[in-house]
Tab-separated table of C-alpha atoms in Angstrom:
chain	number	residue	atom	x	y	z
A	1	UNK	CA	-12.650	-12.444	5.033
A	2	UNK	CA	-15.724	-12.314	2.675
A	3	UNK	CA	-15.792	-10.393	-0.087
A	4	UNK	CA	-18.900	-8.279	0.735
A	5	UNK	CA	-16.984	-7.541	4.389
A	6	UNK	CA	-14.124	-6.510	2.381
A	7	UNK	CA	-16.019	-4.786	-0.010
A	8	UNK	CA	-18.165	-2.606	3.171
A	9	UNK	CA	-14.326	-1.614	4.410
A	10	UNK	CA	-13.973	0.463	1.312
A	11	UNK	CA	-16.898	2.413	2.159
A	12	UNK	CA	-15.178	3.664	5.741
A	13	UNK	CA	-12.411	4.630	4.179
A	14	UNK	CA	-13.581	8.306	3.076
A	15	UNK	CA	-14.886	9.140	6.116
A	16	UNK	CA	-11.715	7.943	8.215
A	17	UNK	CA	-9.804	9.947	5.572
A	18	UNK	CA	-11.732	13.189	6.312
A	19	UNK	CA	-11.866	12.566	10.308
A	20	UNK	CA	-7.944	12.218	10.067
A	21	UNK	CA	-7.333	15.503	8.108
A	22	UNK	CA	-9.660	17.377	10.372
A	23	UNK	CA	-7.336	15.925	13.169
A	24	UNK	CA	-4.311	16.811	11.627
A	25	UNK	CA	-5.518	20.599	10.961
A	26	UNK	CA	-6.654	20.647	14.400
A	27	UNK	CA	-2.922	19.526	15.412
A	28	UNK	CA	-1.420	22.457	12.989
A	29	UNK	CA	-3.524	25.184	14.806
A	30	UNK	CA	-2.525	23.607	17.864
A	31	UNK	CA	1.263	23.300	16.953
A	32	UNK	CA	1.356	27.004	15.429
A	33	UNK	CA	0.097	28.552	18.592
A	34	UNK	CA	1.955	26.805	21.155
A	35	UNK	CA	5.017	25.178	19.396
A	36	UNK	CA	6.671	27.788	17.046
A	37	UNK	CA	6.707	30.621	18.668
A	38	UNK	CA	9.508	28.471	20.882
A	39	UNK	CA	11.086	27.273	17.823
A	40	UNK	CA	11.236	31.069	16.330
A	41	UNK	CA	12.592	32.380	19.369
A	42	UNK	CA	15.240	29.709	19.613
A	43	UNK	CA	16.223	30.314	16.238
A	44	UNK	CA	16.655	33.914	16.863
A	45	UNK	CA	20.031	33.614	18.590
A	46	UNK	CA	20.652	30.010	17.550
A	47	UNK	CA	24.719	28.770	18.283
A	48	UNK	CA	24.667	27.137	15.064
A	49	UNK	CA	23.438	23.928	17.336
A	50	UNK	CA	19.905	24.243	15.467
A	51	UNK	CA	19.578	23.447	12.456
A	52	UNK	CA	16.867	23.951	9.850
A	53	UNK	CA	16.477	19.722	9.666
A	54	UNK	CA	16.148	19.870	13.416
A	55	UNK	CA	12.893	22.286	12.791
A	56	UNK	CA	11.659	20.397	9.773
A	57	UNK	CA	11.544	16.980	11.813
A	58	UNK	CA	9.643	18.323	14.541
A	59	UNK	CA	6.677	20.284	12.726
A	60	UNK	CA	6.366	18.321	10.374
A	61	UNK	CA	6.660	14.670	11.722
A	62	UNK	CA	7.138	14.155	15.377
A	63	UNK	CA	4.978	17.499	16.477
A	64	UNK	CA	2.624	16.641	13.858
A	65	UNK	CA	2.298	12.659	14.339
A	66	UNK	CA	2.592	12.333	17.900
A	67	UNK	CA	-0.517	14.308	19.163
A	68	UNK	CA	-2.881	13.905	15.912
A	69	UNK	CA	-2.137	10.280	14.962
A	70	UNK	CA	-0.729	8.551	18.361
A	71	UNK	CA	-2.202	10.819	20.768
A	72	UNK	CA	-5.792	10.564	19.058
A	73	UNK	CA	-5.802	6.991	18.748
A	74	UNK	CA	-5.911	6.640	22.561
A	75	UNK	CA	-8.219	9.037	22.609
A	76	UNK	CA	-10.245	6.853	20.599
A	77	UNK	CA	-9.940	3.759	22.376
A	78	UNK	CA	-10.138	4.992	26.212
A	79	UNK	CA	-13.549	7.014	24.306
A	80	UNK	CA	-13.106	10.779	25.273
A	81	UNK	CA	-10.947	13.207	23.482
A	82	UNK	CA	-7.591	14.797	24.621
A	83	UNK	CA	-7.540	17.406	26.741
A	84	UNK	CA	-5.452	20.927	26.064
A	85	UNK	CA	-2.675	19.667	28.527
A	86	UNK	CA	-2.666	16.121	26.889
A	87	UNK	CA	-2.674	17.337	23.514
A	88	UNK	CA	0.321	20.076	25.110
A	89	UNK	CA	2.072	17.488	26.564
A	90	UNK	CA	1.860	15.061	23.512
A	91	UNK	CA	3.099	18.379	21.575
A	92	UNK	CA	6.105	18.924	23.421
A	93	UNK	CA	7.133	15.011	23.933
A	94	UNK	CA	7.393	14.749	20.072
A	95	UNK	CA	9.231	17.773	19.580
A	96	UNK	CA	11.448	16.228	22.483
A	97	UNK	CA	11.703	12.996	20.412
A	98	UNK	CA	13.209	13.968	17.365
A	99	UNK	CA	16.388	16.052	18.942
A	100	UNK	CA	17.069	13.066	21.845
A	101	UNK	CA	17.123	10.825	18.896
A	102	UNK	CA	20.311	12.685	17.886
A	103	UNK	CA	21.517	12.668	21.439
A	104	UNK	CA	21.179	8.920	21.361
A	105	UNK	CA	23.337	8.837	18.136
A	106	UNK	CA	25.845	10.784	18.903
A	107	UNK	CA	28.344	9.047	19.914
A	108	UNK	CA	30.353	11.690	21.445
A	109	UNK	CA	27.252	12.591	23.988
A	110	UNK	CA	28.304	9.805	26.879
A	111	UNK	CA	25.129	8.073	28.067
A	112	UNK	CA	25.360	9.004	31.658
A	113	UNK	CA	24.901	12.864	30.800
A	114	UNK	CA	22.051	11.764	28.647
A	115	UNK	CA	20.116	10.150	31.292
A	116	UNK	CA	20.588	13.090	33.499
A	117	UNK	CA	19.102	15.362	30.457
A	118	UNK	CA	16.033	13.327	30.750
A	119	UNK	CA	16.279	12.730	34.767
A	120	UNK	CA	17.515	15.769	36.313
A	121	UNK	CA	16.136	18.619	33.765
A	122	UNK	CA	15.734	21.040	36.161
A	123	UNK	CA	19.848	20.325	36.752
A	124	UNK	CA	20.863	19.629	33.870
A	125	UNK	CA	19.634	22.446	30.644
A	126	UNK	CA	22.401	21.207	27.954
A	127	UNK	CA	25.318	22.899	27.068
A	128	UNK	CA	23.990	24.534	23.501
A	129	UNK	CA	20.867	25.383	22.235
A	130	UNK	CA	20.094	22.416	20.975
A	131	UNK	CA	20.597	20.930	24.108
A	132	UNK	CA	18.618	23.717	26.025
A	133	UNK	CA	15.653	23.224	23.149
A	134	UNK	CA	15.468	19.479	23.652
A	135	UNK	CA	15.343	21.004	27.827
A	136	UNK	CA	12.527	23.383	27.358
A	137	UNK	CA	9.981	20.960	25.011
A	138	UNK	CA	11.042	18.223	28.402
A	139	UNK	CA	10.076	20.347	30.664
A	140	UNK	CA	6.932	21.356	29.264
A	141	UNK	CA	5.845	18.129	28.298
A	142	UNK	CA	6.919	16.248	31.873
A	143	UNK	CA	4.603	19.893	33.586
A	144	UNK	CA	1.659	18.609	31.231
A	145	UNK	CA	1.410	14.848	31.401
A	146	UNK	CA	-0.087	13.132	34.026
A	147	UNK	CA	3.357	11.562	35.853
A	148	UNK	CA	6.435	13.116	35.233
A	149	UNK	CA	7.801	10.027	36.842
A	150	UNK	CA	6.155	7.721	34.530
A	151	UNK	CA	7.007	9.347	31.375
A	152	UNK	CA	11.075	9.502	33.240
A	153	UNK	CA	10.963	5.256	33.618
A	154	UNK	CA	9.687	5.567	30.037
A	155	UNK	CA	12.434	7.561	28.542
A	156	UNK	CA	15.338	5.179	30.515
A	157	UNK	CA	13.592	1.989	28.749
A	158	UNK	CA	13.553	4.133	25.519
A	159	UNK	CA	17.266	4.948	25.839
A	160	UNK	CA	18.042	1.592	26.590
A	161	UNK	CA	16.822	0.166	24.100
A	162	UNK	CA	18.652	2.960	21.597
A	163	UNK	CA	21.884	1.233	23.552
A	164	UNK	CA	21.021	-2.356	22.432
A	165	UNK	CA	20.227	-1.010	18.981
A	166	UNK	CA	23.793	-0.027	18.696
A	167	UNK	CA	24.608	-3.821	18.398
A	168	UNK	CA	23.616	-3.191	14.733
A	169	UNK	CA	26.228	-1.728	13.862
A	170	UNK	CA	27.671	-4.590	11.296
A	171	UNK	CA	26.945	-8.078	11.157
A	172	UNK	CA	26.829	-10.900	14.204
A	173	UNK	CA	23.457	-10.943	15.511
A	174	UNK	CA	21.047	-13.501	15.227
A	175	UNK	CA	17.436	-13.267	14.171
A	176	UNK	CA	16.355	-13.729	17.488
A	177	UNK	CA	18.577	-11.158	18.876
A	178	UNK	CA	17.240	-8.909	15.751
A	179	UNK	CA	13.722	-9.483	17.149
A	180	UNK	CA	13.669	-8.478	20.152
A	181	UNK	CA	15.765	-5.088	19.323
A	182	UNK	CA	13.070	-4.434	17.232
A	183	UNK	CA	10.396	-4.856	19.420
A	184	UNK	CA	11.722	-3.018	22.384
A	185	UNK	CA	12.940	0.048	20.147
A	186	UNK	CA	9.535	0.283	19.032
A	187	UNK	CA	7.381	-0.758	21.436
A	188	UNK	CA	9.215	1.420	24.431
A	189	UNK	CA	8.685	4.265	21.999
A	190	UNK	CA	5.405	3.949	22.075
A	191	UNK	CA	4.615	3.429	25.352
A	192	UNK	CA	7.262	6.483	25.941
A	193	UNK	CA	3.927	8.356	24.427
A	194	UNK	CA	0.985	6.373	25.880
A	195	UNK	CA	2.510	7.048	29.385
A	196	UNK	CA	1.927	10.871	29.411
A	197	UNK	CA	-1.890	9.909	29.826
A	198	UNK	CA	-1.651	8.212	33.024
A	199	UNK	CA	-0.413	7.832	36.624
A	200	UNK	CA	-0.633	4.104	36.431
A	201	UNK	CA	-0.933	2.261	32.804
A	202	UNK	CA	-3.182	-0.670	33.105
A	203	UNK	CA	-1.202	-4.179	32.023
A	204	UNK	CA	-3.480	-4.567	28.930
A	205	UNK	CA	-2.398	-0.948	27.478
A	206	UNK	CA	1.369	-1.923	27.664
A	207	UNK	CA	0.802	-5.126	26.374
A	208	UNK	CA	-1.606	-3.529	23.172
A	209	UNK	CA	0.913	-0.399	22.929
A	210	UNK	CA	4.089	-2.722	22.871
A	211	UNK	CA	2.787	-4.625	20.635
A	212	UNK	CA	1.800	-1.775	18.358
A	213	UNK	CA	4.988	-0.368	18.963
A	214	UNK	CA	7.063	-3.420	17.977
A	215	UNK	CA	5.074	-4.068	14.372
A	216	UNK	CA	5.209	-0.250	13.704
A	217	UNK	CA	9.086	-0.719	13.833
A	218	UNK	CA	9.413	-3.598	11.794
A	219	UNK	CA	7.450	-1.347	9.183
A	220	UNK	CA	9.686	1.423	9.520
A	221	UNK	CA	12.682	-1.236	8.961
A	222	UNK	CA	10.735	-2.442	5.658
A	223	UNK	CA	10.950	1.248	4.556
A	224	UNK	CA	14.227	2.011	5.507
A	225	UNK	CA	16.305	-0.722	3.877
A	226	UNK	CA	18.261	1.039	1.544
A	227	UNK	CA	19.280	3.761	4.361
A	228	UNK	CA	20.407	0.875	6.825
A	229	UNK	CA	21.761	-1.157	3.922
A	230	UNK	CA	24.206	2.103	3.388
A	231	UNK	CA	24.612	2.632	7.077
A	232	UNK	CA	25.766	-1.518	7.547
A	233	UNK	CA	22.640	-1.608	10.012
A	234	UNK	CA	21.974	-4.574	10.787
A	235	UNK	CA	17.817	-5.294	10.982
A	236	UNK	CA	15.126	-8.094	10.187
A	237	UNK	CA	15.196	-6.467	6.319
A	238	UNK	CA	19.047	-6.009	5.825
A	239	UNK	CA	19.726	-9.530	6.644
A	240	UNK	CA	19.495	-11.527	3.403
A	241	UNK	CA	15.651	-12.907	5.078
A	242	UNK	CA	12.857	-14.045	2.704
A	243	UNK	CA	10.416	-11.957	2.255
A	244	UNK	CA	7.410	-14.859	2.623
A	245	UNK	CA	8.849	-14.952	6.217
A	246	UNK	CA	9.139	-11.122	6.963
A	247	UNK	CA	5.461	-11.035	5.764
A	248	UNK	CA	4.326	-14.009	7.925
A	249	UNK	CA	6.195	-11.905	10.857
A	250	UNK	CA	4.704	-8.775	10.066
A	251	UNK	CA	1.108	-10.697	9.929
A	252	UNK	CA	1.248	-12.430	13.169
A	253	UNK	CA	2.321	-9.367	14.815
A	254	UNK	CA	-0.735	-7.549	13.658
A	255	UNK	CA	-2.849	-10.881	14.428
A	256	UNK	CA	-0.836	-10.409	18.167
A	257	UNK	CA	-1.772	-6.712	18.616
A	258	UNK	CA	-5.502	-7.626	17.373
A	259	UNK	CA	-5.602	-10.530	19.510
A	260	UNK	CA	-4.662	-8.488	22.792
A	261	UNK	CA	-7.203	-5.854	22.409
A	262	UNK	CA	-9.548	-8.193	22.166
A	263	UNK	CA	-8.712	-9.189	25.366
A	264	UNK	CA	-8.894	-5.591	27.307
A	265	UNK	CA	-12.035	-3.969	28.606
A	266	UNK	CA	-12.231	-1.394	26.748
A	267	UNK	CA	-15.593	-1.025	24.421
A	268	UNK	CA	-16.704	-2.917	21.339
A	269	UNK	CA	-17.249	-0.168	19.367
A	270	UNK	CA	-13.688	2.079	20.591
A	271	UNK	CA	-11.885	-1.117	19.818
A	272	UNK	CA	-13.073	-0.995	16.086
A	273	UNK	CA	-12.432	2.721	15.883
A	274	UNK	CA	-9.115	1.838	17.375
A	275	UNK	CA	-8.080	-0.429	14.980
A	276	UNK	CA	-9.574	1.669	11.827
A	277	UNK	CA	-6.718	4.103	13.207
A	278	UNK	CA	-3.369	1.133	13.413
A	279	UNK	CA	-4.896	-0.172	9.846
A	280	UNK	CA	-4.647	2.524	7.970
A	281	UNK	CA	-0.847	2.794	9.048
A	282	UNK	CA	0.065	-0.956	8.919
A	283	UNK	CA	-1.287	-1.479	5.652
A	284	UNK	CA	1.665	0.417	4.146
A	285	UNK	CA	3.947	-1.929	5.752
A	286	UNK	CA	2.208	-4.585	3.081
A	287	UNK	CA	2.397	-2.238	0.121
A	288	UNK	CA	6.301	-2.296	0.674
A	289	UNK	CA	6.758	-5.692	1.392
A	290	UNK	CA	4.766	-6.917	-2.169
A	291	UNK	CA	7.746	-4.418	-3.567
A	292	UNK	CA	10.823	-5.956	-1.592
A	293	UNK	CA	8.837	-9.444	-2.994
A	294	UNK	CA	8.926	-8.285	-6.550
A	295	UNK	CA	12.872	-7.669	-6.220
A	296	UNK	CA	13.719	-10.631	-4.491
A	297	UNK	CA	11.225	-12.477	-7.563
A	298	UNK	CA	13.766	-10.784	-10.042
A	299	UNK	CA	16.999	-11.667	-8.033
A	300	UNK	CA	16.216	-15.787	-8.692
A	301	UNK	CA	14.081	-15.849	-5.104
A	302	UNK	CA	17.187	-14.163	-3.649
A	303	UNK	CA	16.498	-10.890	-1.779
A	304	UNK	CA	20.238	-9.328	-1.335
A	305	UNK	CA	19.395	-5.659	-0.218
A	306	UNK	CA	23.003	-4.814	-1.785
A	307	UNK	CA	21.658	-6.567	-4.896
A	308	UNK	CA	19.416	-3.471	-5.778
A	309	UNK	CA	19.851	-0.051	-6.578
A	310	UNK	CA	18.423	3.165	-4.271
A	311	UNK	CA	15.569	3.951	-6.900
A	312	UNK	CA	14.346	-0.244	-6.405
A	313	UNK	CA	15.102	-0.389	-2.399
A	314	UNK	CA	12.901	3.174	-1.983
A	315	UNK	CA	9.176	2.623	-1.780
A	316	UNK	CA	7.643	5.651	-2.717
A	317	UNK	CA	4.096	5.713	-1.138
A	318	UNK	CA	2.834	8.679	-3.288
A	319	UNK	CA	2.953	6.615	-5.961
A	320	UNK	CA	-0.791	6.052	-6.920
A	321	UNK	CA	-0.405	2.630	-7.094
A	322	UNK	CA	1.058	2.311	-4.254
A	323	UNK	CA	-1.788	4.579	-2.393
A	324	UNK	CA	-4.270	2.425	-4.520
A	325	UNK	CA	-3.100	-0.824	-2.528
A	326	UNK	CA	-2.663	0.872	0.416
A	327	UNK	CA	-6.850	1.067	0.516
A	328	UNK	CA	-6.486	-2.444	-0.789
A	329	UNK	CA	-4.536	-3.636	2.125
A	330	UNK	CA	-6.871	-1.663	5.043
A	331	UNK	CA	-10.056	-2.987	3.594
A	332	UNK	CA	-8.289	-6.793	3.557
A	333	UNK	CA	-6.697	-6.512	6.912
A	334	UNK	CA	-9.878	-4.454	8.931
């Protein structure tokens, strides 16, 4: 890239910045006039099932981030905003999301009575409120999308790929093995959410939102390496790898995703606002790897996760610096 291109990226960033918060307000509104009033009334006469995390992790990240940074990306790309049911369904998938991620965990929830929560909900309501919360957010996300049956297939590759994960659990896997857990955790995820949009998904959108998925994972591994190094999971990060080659990974799967949007039909110009959108998020993914590479610098080239303390392993992103080289990164990588 040449300097003056790099330098012109700055100049988008203030604008993307303000286009994003008006998104995310818009989302809030949204959220506050559809979403709580559920969430109040379930808390109401909660069993104890609900908890106040439970609450937290859907307005504030997967009720939030779904709809106004996921769900408005497509929007971008495909060139026409959501629509009220999109943005309803979108709404109610992520505040679905966060509770079946603790049905997935739980290893006292048997996985057959988990796929009928996300087959059969008409059958099948839970048997607490949790349960019956997770129900209601399904319901009224599978009435607003555009195939119930689409966003179904979705949630069985999701949940299957929750089952692999489990594999993580200690030590034993190889880095290939490691890969492609990654990829399908995230990239299923993602196209869990891109399939609420359509009847059919065209091939290029699950090979772009796969792709997506998977890097957007292996960024979210960067970030959580002192969490799995206490939990003795087992990722890409945790493994005693060198950082050089997480970064080369990391790059060539944002070369990939770049690559294969090239390749769809979609317009010049959507493409470019498209990207703007990933950018912004995958440049943190940089910001903590120049951090794991400053540890592993210090540990004689060695990066040991269990070398390093929480306060070193935790990359705190509202660091200034670290929000300074996140701009760094998006004008380098646009």
């Amino acid at each position: 890239m040449s300097f003056i291109k790099y330098l012109l990226n700055w100049f988008i960033i203030p604008p993307l910045l303000l286009k994003v918060s008006r998104q995310l307000r818009t989302q809030k509104a949204f959220q506050h006039k559809y979403l709580t009033p559920l969430l109040q009334d379930c808390l109401k006469n909660n069993d104890g099932s609900i908890s106040k995390a439970d609450i937290r992790k859907i307005e504030k990240y997967y009720g939030l981030a779904v709809p106004a940074v996921l769900g408005e990306a497509y929007a971008v790309l495909r060139g026409k905003p959501m629509t009220e049911r999109e943005r309803k369904a979108a709404t109610f998938l992520g505040a679905t999301t966060g509770l079946f991620d603790d049905f997935f965990e739980n290893r006292d929830m048997e996985d057959a009575y988990i796929r009928n929560l996300y087959n059969l909900p008409e059958d099948y309501r839970g048997n607490n409120d949790n349960e019956r919360l997770a129900n209601q957010c399904w319901l009224i996300a599978l009435g607003n999308s555009a195939a119930a049956d689409t966003l179904k297939y979705y949630a069985g590759k999701v949940h299957e790929a929750q089952i692999e994960s489990r594999k993580q659990v200690g030590n034993g896997l190889t880095h290939k093995e490691l890969q492609q857990i990654t990829d399908d955790k995230g990239g299923y995820s993602v196209l869990f959410y891109r399939s609420l949009f359509d009847d059919k998904m065209p091939e290029w959108d699950e090979q772009i939102f796969y792709r997506a998925g998977a890097l957007l994972q292996l960024e979210n591994d960067l970030f959580d390496v002192y969490k799995d190094r206490e939990d003795r999971i087992q990722t890409l990060v945790t493994t005693e790898i060198k950082i050089a080659e997480l970064r080369t990974l990391y790059l060539h799967g944002w070369a990939t995703l770049k690559k294969d949007l090239q390749k769809s039909p979609y317009d010049e110009r959507q493409k470019v606002d498209f990207l703007k959108i990933l950018a912004a998020i995958v440049s943190r993914g940089f910001v903590c790897l120049d951090m794991l590479a400053k540890l592993e610098k210090e540990n004689m080239g060695h990066f040991d996760p269990s070398a390093f303390t929480r306060k070193q392993l935790i990359c705190d992103m509202e660091k200034p610096v670290n929000l300074l080289k996140t701009l760094h990164y998006f004008a380098k990588i646009r």
